[in-house]
Coordinates of C-alpha atoms in Angstrom, one line a residue:
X1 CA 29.9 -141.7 40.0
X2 CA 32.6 -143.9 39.2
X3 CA 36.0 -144.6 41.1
X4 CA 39.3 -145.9 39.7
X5 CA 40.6 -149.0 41.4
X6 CA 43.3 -150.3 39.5
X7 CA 44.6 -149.6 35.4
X8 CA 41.1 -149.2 33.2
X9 CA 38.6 -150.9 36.1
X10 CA 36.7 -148.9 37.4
X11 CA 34.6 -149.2 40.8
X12 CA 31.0 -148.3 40.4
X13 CA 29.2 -146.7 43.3
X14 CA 25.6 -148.0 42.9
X15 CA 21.9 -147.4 44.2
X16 CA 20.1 -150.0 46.5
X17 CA 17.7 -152.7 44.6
X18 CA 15.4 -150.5 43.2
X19 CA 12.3 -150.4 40.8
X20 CA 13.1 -148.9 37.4
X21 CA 10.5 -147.0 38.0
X22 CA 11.4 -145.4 41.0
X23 CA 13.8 -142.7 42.0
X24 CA 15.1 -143.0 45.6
X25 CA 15.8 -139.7 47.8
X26 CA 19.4 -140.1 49.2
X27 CA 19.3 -141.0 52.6
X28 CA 20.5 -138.2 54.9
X29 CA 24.3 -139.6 55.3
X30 CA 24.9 -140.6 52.1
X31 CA 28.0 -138.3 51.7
X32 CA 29.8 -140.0 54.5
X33 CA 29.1 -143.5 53.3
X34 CA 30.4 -142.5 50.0
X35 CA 33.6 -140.8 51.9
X36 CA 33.8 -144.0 54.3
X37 CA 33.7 -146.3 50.9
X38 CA 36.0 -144.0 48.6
X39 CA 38.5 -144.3 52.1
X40 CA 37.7 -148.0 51.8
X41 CA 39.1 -148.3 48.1
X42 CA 41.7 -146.0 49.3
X43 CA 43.1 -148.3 52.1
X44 CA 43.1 -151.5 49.6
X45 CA 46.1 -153.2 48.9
X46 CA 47.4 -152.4 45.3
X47 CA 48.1 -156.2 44.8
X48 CA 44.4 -157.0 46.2
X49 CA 43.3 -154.3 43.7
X50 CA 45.5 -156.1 40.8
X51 CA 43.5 -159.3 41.6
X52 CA 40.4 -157.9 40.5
X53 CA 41.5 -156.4 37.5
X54 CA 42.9 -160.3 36.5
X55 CA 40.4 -162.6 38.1
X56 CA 38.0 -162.4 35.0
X57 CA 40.7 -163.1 32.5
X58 CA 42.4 -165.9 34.8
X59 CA 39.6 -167.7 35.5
X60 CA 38.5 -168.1 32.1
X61 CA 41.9 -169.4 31.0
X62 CA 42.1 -171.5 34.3
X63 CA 41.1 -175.7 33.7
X64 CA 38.6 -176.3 36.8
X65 CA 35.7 -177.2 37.9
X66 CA 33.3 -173.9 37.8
X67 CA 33.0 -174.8 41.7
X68 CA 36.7 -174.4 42.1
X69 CA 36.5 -171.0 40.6
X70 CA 33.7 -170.3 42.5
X71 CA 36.0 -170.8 45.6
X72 CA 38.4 -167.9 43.9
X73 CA 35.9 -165.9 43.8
X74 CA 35.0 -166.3 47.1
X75 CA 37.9 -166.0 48.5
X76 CA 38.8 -162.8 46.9
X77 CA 35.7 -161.3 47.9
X78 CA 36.5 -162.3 51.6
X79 CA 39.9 -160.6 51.1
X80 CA 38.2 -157.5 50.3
X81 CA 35.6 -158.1 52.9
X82 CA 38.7 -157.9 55.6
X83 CA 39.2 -154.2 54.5
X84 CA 36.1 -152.9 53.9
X85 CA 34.8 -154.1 57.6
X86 CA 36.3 -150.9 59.4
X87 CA 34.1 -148.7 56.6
X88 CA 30.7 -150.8 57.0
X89 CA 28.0 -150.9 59.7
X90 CA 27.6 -154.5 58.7
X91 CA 28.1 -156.8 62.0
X92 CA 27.3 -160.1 63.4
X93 CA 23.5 -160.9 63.9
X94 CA 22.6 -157.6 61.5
X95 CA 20.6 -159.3 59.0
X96 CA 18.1 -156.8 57.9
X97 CA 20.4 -157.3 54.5
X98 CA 18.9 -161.1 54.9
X99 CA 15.5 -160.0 54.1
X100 CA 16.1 -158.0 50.9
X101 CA 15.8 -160.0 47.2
X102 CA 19.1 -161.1 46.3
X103 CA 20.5 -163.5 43.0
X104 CA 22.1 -166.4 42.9
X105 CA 23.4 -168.6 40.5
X106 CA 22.5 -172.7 40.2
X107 CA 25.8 -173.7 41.1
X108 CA 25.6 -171.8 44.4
X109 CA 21.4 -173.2 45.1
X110 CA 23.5 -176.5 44.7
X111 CA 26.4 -175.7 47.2
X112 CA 23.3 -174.4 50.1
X113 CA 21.4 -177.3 49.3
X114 CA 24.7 -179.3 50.3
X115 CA 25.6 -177.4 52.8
X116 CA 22.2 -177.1 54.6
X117 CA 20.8 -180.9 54.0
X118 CA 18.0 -179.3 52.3
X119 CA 17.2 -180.2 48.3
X120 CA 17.4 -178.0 45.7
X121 CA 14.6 -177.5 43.4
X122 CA 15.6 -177.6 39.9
X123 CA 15.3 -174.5 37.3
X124 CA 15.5 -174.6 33.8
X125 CA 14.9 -170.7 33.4
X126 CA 15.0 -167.5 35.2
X127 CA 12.7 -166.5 37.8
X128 CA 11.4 -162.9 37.1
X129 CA 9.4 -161.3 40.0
X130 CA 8.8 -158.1 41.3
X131 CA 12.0 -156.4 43.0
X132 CA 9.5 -155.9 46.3
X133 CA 8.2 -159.5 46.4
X134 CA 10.2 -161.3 49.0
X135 CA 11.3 -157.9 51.1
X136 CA 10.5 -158.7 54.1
X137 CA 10.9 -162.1 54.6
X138 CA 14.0 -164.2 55.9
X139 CA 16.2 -165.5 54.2
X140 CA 15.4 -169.6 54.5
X141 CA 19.2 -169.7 55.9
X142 CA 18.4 -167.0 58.8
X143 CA 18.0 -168.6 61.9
X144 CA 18.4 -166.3 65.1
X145 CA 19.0 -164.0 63.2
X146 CA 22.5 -165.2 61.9
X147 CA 23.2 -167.1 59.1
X148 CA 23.1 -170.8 59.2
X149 CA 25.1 -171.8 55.9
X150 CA 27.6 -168.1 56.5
X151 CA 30.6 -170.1 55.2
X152 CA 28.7 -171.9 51.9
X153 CA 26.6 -167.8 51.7
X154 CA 26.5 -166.5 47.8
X155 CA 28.5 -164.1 46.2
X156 CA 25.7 -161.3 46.7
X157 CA 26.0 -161.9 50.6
X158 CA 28.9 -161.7 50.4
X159 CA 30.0 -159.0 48.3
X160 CA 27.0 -156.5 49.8
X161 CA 27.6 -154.4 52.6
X162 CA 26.7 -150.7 54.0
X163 CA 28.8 -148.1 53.9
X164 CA 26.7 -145.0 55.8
X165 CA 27.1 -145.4 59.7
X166 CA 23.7 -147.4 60.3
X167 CA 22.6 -150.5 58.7
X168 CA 19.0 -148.7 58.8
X169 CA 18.8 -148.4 54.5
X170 CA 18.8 -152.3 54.4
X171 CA 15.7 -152.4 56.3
X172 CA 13.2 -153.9 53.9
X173 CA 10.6 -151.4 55.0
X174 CA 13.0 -148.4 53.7
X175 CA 15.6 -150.2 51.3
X176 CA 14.1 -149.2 48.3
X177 CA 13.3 -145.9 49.5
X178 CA 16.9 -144.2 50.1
X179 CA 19.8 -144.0 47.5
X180 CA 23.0 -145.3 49.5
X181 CA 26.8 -145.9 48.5
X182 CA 26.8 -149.4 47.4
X183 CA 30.5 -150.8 45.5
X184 CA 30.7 -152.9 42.8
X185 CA 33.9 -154.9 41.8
X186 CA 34.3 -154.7 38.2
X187 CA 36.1 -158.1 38.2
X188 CA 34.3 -159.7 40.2
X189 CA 30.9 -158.7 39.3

């Protein structure tokens, strides 16, 4: 299903990371995490919501370093995050979400090697491996089970979160097992 946000955008309500191949039984509560996320988009600001209709088309025009519009982004995302935290079971020290496959660009490998003091390896193509590869297994940057590099984290940390009442479906054990509500920012995706 899709959900207006703002003008044409539209919000997309997506599975979990799942095989092509696979067809995921919705988890047992996943009408109320698509009623907690439609309140979510509900309780967004209409200016927040113009922001994501405009941040494709004004950071293309915009002259800066892609690392400064990687900052926009970021910081709209975190905007959003501030809303959508009443409507997630996402909270400090969950980090099953930190043992699921997740993308990241080069810029960002480059801004968690600064930030970390580790070194980046460099890639000159895309990595292709199988969705269930690397379930399981911590995130490098997961250390106590919270993260070490939070304030440098990607755009997919940052932009993922769980709207049914338990953060049991991003258990890597059961992730790709369960349909849940999942939003997608048309801008910023």
């Amino acid at each position: 299903p899709h959900l207006r946000l703002a003008g044409t955008k539209q919000i997309s309500l997506h599975c979990y990371y799942l095989p092509m191949s696979h067809t995921p039984l919705p988890h047992p509560d996943f009408d109320l995490g698509q009623n907690r996320c439609e309140t979510f988009i509900d309780s967004i600001p209409q200016d927040l919501k113009n922001q994501d209709d405009t941040i494709r088309q004004h950071l293309s025009t915009l002259k800066a370093a892609p690392k400064a519009k990687l900052r926009q982004i970021y910081r709209l995302v975190d905007q959003f995050a501030k809303y959508r935290d009443p409507f997630v079971a996402c909270k400090r020290s969950c980090s099953d979400c930190c043992r699921i496959n997740v993308t990241i660009t080069s810029l960002e490998a480059k801004q968690l090697a600064e930030a970390s003091g580790r070194r980046a390896r460099v890639i000159n193509s895309d990595i292709k491996h199988d969705v269930d590869q690397y379930a399981g297994h911590d995130c490098p940057f997961l250390i106590n089970n919270l993260c070490s590099v939070y304030e440098h984290r990607p755009y997919a940390c940052r932009q993922h979160a769980m709207f049914l009442p338990t953060a049991e479906a991003c258990n890597p054990d059961i992730c790709y097992e369960v349909k849940a509500p999942f939003l997608h920012f048309q801008g910023m995706g």
